[in-house]
Amino acid sequence: MKAEDPHQLTILREQTKLLFEHLPFVLYGVMASSAGLVAVLWHTGQGNALLLWLLAVYMLTGLRWWVRRHFNKLGAHFDPQHWIQVAVQFTAASGVLWGFAGVVFFSTDPMVLMVLTTFLAAMVAGAVSSHACHTPAYAAFALPASMPFIARCFWENTPFFWVLGTVAFVYVLINVNYGRNLQNMVIQSIRLRFQNAELIGELTLQKRVAEQASIAKTRFLAAASHDLRQPVQAIELLVDALGEDLANHPSKGLLDRIQEAGYGLRNLLNALLDSAKINAAAITAKPRHVQLAPLLKRICNELATQAQHKGLDIRVAKTKACVYTDPALLELILRNYVENAIKYTPEGRVLIGCRKQGGQIRIEVHDTGIGIPASAQETVFQEFYQLGNPERDKAKGLGLGLYIAHSLGKLLNHDIGVNSTVGKGSMFYVTVPQGDTSHLMDEPSRVQAGGKTPLTGKTVLLIDDDDLVRASVTEMLSRWQCSTIAAEDAETALRILMARGRMPDAIVADYRLRNKSTGVQAIQSLQAQLGNVPAVILTGDTAPSRIQEARNSGFLILHKPLSGVQLRSTLSELMSAKVRG
């Protein structure tokens, strides 16, 4: 063991512990062997010498046992350099006693000689395993135990004893060398154990650092997303309101470009929101039997404009397939597939189709795009991973689309994957259980804007601590001849309502309000005073904990930014549900 070994003291400590751990077996063996030797040699007429020798062996054995008990009481607080010397010295003392037996009980009588040789050889060999962790300890026993007997053989100075002494000497050397090899193996094992422990500690630390970085990232994205969603929400509604005023104005084209830019920003923010929902486990699958054709056609129609801007042909292959899945989540998976295909296809086409595979339906999205190297076909599903976008072109998104698709696939227990060839295109797929057309349900009806419950003459109570959001929502509602009472908290809202003598037809409340209060608390407080007024939570939070809290409230949740059409449709549904109730 090299002096510069950083684990030297640690290894020495472990060697010391091993010597004392093995000591009981050594002592049991010594007591049994010494008693056996005395019993076999008793007929030689050396009874007194044998008994005195056996007494010395047992006294030493008792002392070693007492020392071991004292060592065990120290626990981990012991000096390995001192205690390993203690172990070596006691081992040497035991070796001296056995060496004494090899001389005192030596006899040329063949039977006595065979017995003595056998017992000494057994002790030397047996000590190898019990003292293998520390060669000096083994040598301290083996040499004093054997060398007196070997010397006595040479003293006889006859050919037979010369051969016996030589064989015994070689035998001892072989065992010492074997013991040294065993010690090296033990030391290497100890060193590897501590290196592994250090590696595990380092990996644990790195994991903890990575987890803290991930938490910090999530908090940063949640805070940044919330702060961005507030002004974006205001811009979205103000642009929608302006769009109604400029329907036939020459500047309508410029406004359309602004709306298109806002649409791109909303998609980026919604990608962060979908990722946060997944991390918050705030998505619950609601599978049912559903026809694929309307779902695929809807995705194709909604994304056709994006494809046309790039000169791409986008098509859906005809299908009569019925599947069993959550249609909303499956649509989100496929929408991300198609949007990804459009982004990474410079020319050509995007094709959506289905294949039957046993009791499964595999939905495929083919493109003629740049393709994906084999080495990246698994990493493309990782969070924030983007292929071929080192400049982080915002037009290509955040690298969350495929991560969201993969996560939703796991949630639905649907197999998803990709087959791709660089320069020729890619095929992303999701495999869904086949459905039963006899269990199809009608699509849930949704009240469209301007439908059964118009907003004209209705009163909406808005609670939001952001002045710009209150102003934009008020402006939007005024276009629909809908009165708005806006306040920053529930107490102010209640005072205004009492002063005007008005009862709201619906409540829209932001989730995060001032003074650490929430929209849920505001709505509950108002409903306690006003009765069961329909209410919806409007939130810009993407922190997983906040999403889960809002979801657990039981109120309908809308995420900022939402368009004027979405707001109008939601309010109409709320009020019509109240009428039906």
PDB file of C-alpha atoms in Angstrom, residues 306-447:
ATOM      1  CA  GLN A 306     -49.495  27.811 -41.153  1.00  0.00           C
ATOM      2  CA  ALA A 307     -48.752  25.165 -43.785  1.00  0.00           C
ATOM      3  CA  GLN A 308     -49.899  27.406 -46.642  1.00  0.00           C
ATOM      4  CA  HIS A 309     -47.616  30.235 -45.487  1.00  0.00           C
ATOM      5  CA  LYS A 310     -44.680  27.858 -46.096  1.00  0.00           C
ATOM      6  CA  GLY A 311     -46.098  26.499 -49.337  1.00  0.00           C
ATOM      7  CA  LEU A 312     -46.713  23.057 -47.863  1.00  0.00           C
ATOM      8  CA  ASP A 313     -49.469  20.662 -48.820  1.00  0.00           C
ATOM      9  CA  ILE A 314     -51.228  19.290 -45.716  1.00  0.00           C
ATOM     10  CA  ARG A 315     -53.650  16.396 -46.021  1.00  0.00           C
ATOM     11  CA  VAL A 316     -55.561  13.839 -43.954  1.00  0.00           C
ATOM     12  CA  ALA A 317     -55.987  10.315 -45.303  1.00  0.00           C
ATOM     13  CA  LYS A 318     -59.565   9.088 -45.142  1.00  0.00           C
ATOM     14  CA  THR A 319     -60.334   6.860 -42.200  1.00  0.00           C
ATOM     15  CA  LYS A 320     -63.305   5.308 -40.443  1.00  0.00           C
ATOM     16  CA  ALA A 321     -61.246   4.312 -37.409  1.00  0.00           C
ATOM     17  CA  CYS A 322     -62.687   4.552 -33.934  1.00  0.00           C
ATOM     18  CA  VAL A 323     -60.335   4.713 -30.947  1.00  0.00           C
ATOM     19  CA  TYR A 324     -60.612   4.622 -27.154  1.00  0.00           C
ATOM     20  CA  THR A 325     -58.745   7.572 -25.652  1.00  0.00           C
ATOM     21  CA  ASP A 326     -59.078  11.048 -24.211  1.00  0.00           C
ATOM     22  CA  PRO A 327     -59.860  13.003 -27.408  1.00  0.00           C
ATOM     23  CA  ALA A 328     -58.646  16.348 -26.030  1.00  0.00           C
ATOM     24  CA  LEU A 329     -55.255  14.961 -24.985  1.00  0.00           C
ATOM     25  CA  LEU A 330     -54.869  12.929 -28.184  1.00  0.00           C
ATOM     26  CA  GLU A 331     -55.643  16.080 -30.164  1.00  0.00           C
ATOM     27  CA  LEU A 332     -52.916  17.934 -28.261  1.00  0.00           C
ATOM     28  CA  ILE A 333     -50.403  15.164 -29.066  1.00  0.00           C
ATOM     29  CA  LEU A 334     -51.258  15.186 -32.755  1.00  0.00           C
ATOM     30  CA  ARG A 335     -51.385  18.982 -32.920  1.00  0.00           C
ATOM     31  CA  ASN A 336     -47.831  19.110 -31.564  1.00  0.00           C
ATOM     32  CA  TYR A 337     -46.779  16.491 -34.116  1.00  0.00           C
ATOM     33  CA  VAL A 338     -48.274  18.436 -37.014  1.00  0.00           C
ATOM     34  CA  GLU A 339     -46.915  21.806 -35.832  1.00  0.00           C
ATOM     35  CA  ASN A 340     -43.482  20.222 -35.466  1.00  0.00           C
ATOM     36  CA  ALA A 341     -43.740  18.783 -38.988  1.00  0.00           C
ATOM     37  CA  ILE A 342     -44.663  22.177 -40.430  1.00  0.00           C
ATOM     38  CA  LYS A 343     -41.776  23.919 -38.628  1.00  0.00           C
ATOM     39  CA  TYR A 344     -39.130  21.496 -39.900  1.00  0.00           C
ATOM     40  CA  THR A 345     -40.398  20.927 -43.445  1.00  0.00           C
ATOM     41  CA  PRO A 346     -38.990  23.522 -45.892  1.00  0.00           C
ATOM     42  CA  GLU A 347     -40.978  22.139 -48.848  1.00  0.00           C
ATOM     43  CA  GLY A 348     -43.200  19.262 -49.731  1.00  0.00           C
ATOM     44  CA  ARG A 349     -46.108  18.000 -47.693  1.00  0.00           C
ATOM     45  CA  VAL A 350     -47.466  16.845 -44.344  1.00  0.00           C
ATOM     46  CA  LEU A 351     -49.730  13.797 -44.308  1.00  0.00           C
ATOM     47  CA  ILE A 352     -51.826  12.507 -41.395  1.00  0.00           C
ATOM     48  CA  GLY A 353     -53.040   8.939 -41.601  1.00  0.00           C
ATOM     49  CA  CYS A 354     -53.891   5.768 -39.663  1.00  0.00           C
ATOM     50  CA  ARG A 355     -52.878   2.101 -39.765  1.00  0.00           C
ATOM     51  CA  LYS A 356     -54.578  -0.805 -38.031  1.00  0.00           C
ATOM     52  CA  GLN A 357     -52.240  -3.002 -35.991  1.00  0.00           C
ATOM     53  CA  GLY A 358     -54.097  -5.834 -34.312  1.00  0.00           C
ATOM     54  CA  GLY A 359     -56.328  -4.273 -31.692  1.00  0.00           C
ATOM     55  CA  GLN A 360     -54.507  -0.937 -31.993  1.00  0.00           C
ATOM     56  CA  ILE A 361     -54.705   2.042 -34.321  1.00  0.00           C
ATOM     57  CA  ARG A 362     -51.410   3.755 -35.107  1.00  0.00           C
ATOM     58  CA  ILE A 363     -51.892   7.401 -36.045  1.00  0.00           C
ATOM     59  CA  GLU A 364     -48.964   8.695 -38.119  1.00  0.00           C
ATOM     60  CA  VAL A 365     -47.837  12.179 -39.106  1.00  0.00           C
ATOM     61  CA  HIS A 366     -45.505  12.063 -42.140  1.00  0.00           C
ATOM     62  CA  ASP A 367     -43.466  14.966 -43.455  1.00  0.00           C
ATOM     63  CA  THR A 368     -40.820  15.558 -46.122  1.00  0.00           C
ATOM     64  CA  GLY A 369     -38.682  17.684 -43.838  1.00  0.00           C
ATOM     65  CA  ILE A 370     -35.037  17.745 -42.770  1.00  0.00           C
ATOM     66  CA  GLY A 371     -35.233  14.441 -40.880  1.00  0.00           C
ATOM     67  CA  ILE A 372     -33.685  13.457 -37.541  1.00  0.00           C
ATOM     68  CA  PRO A 373     -30.357  11.634 -37.041  1.00  0.00           C
ATOM     69  CA  ALA A 374     -30.647   8.212 -35.403  1.00  0.00           C
ATOM     70  CA  SER A 375     -28.604   9.476 -32.441  1.00  0.00           C
ATOM     71  CA  ALA A 376     -31.203  12.185 -31.718  1.00  0.00           C
ATOM     72  CA  GLN A 377     -34.425  10.217 -32.206  1.00  0.00           C
ATOM     73  CA  GLU A 378     -34.843   9.681 -28.464  1.00  0.00           C
ATOM     74  CA  THR A 379     -33.552  13.053 -27.257  1.00  0.00           C
ATOM     75  CA  VAL A 380     -36.036  14.992 -29.432  1.00  0.00           C
ATOM     76  CA  PHE A 381     -38.687  14.085 -26.850  1.00  0.00           C
ATOM     77  CA  GLN A 382     -36.723  15.738 -24.036  1.00  0.00           C
ATOM     78  CA  GLU A 383     -37.765  19.060 -22.511  1.00  0.00           C
ATOM     79  CA  PHE A 384     -36.447  22.178 -24.328  1.00  0.00           C
ATOM     80  CA  TYR A 385     -34.559  20.067 -26.894  1.00  0.00           C
ATOM     81  CA  GLN A 386     -34.520  21.482 -30.418  1.00  0.00           C
ATOM     82  CA  LEU A 387     -32.858  20.004 -33.479  1.00  0.00           C
ATOM     83  CA  GLY A 388     -31.175  22.377 -35.911  1.00  0.00           C
ATOM     84  CA  ASN A 389     -32.008  25.567 -34.038  1.00  0.00           C
ATOM     85  CA  PRO A 390     -28.740  26.779 -32.466  1.00  0.00           C
ATOM     86  CA  GLU A 391     -29.798  30.365 -32.941  1.00  0.00           C
ATOM     87  CA  ARG A 392     -32.960  29.670 -30.869  1.00  0.00           C
ATOM     88  CA  ASP A 393     -35.269  31.023 -33.560  1.00  0.00           C
ATOM     89  CA  LYS A 394     -38.473  31.874 -31.715  1.00  0.00           C
ATOM     90  CA  ALA A 395     -40.458  30.846 -34.782  1.00  0.00           C
ATOM     91  CA  LYS A 396     -39.472  27.258 -34.000  1.00  0.00           C
ATOM     92  CA  GLY A 397     -40.904  27.406 -30.485  1.00  0.00           C
ATOM     93  CA  LEU A 398     -39.303  26.405 -27.212  1.00  0.00           C
ATOM     94  CA  GLY A 399     -38.656  22.735 -27.805  1.00  0.00           C
ATOM     95  CA  LEU A 400     -41.611  21.688 -25.643  1.00  0.00           C
ATOM     96  CA  GLY A 401     -44.028  20.296 -28.239  1.00  0.00           C
ATOM     97  CA  LEU A 402     -42.573  16.788 -28.502  1.00  0.00           C
ATOM     98  CA  TYR A 403     -41.857  16.697 -24.758  1.00  0.00           C
ATOM     99  CA  ILE A 404     -45.536  17.451 -24.108  1.00  0.00           C
ATOM    100  CA  ALA A 405     -46.600  14.802 -26.642  1.00  0.00           C
ATOM    101  CA  HIS A 406     -44.311  12.227 -25.013  1.00  0.00           C
ATOM    102  CA  SER A 407     -45.549  13.076 -21.508  1.00  0.00           C
ATOM    103  CA  LEU A 408     -49.198  12.876 -22.556  1.00  0.00           C
ATOM    104  CA  GLY A 409     -48.483   9.562 -24.280  1.00  0.00           C
ATOM    105  CA  LYS A 410     -47.167   8.182 -20.982  1.00  0.00           C
ATOM    106  CA  LEU A 411     -50.199   9.563 -19.157  1.00  0.00           C
ATOM    107  CA  LEU A 412     -52.560   7.858 -21.621  1.00  0.00           C
ATOM    108  CA  ASN A 413     -50.403   4.712 -21.800  1.00  0.00           C
ATOM    109  CA  HIS A 414     -50.106   5.195 -25.562  1.00  0.00           C
ATOM    110  CA  ASP A 415     -46.902   4.188 -27.361  1.00  0.00           C
ATOM    111  CA  ILE A 416     -45.322   7.110 -29.184  1.00  0.00           C
ATOM    112  CA  GLY A 417     -42.166   7.362 -31.242  1.00  0.00           C
ATOM    113  CA  VAL A 418     -40.503   8.450 -34.463  1.00  0.00           C
ATOM    114  CA  ASN A 419     -38.938   6.916 -37.557  1.00  0.00           C
ATOM    115  CA  SER A 420     -36.821   9.291 -39.584  1.00  0.00           C
ATOM    116  CA  THR A 421     -34.178   9.557 -42.288  1.00  0.00           C
ATOM    117  CA  VAL A 422     -31.981  12.640 -42.544  1.00  0.00           C
ATOM    118  CA  GLY A 423     -32.826  14.641 -45.647  1.00  0.00           C
ATOM    119  CA  LYS A 424     -35.950  12.621 -46.460  1.00  0.00           C
ATOM    120  CA  GLY A 425     -38.370  13.347 -43.633  1.00  0.00           C
ATOM    121  CA  SER A 426     -39.879  11.949 -40.468  1.00  0.00           C
ATOM    122  CA  MET A 427     -42.856   9.934 -39.311  1.00  0.00           C
ATOM    123  CA  PHE A 428     -44.099  10.548 -35.762  1.00  0.00           C
ATOM    124  CA  TYR A 429     -46.681   8.140 -34.450  1.00  0.00           C
ATOM    125  CA  VAL A 430     -48.955   7.425 -31.495  1.00  0.00           C
ATOM    126  CA  THR A 431     -50.574   4.017 -31.025  1.00  0.00           C
ATOM    127  CA  VAL A 432     -54.084   4.082 -29.551  1.00  0.00           C
ATOM    128  CA  PRO A 433     -56.428   1.233 -28.526  1.00  0.00           C
ATOM    129  CA  GLN A 434     -59.152   0.545 -31.070  1.00  0.00           C
ATOM    130  CA  GLY A 435     -62.580   1.760 -30.025  1.00  0.00           C
ATOM    131  CA  ASP A 436     -66.105   0.457 -30.471  1.00  0.00           C
ATOM    132  CA  THR A 437     -68.460   2.444 -32.704  1.00  0.00           C
ATOM    133  CA  SER A 438     -71.451   1.142 -30.748  1.00  0.00           C
ATOM    134  CA  HIS A 439     -70.230   3.117 -27.723  1.00  0.00           C
ATOM    135  CA  LEU A 440     -69.789   6.447 -29.502  1.00  0.00           C
ATOM    136  CA  MET A 441     -71.218   9.465 -27.718  1.00  0.00           C
ATOM    137  CA  ASP A 442     -72.384  12.705 -29.246  1.00  0.00           C
ATOM    138  CA  GLU A 443     -69.854  15.504 -29.079  1.00  0.00           C
ATOM    139  CA  PRO A 444     -70.626  17.709 -26.087  1.00  0.00           C
ATOM    140  CA  SER A 445     -72.454  20.783 -27.294  1.00  0.00           C
ATOM    141  CA  ARG A 446     -70.797  24.104 -26.745  1.00  0.00           C
ATOM    142  CA  VAL A 447     -72.599  27.426 -26.721  1.00  0.00           C
TER     143      VAL A 447
END
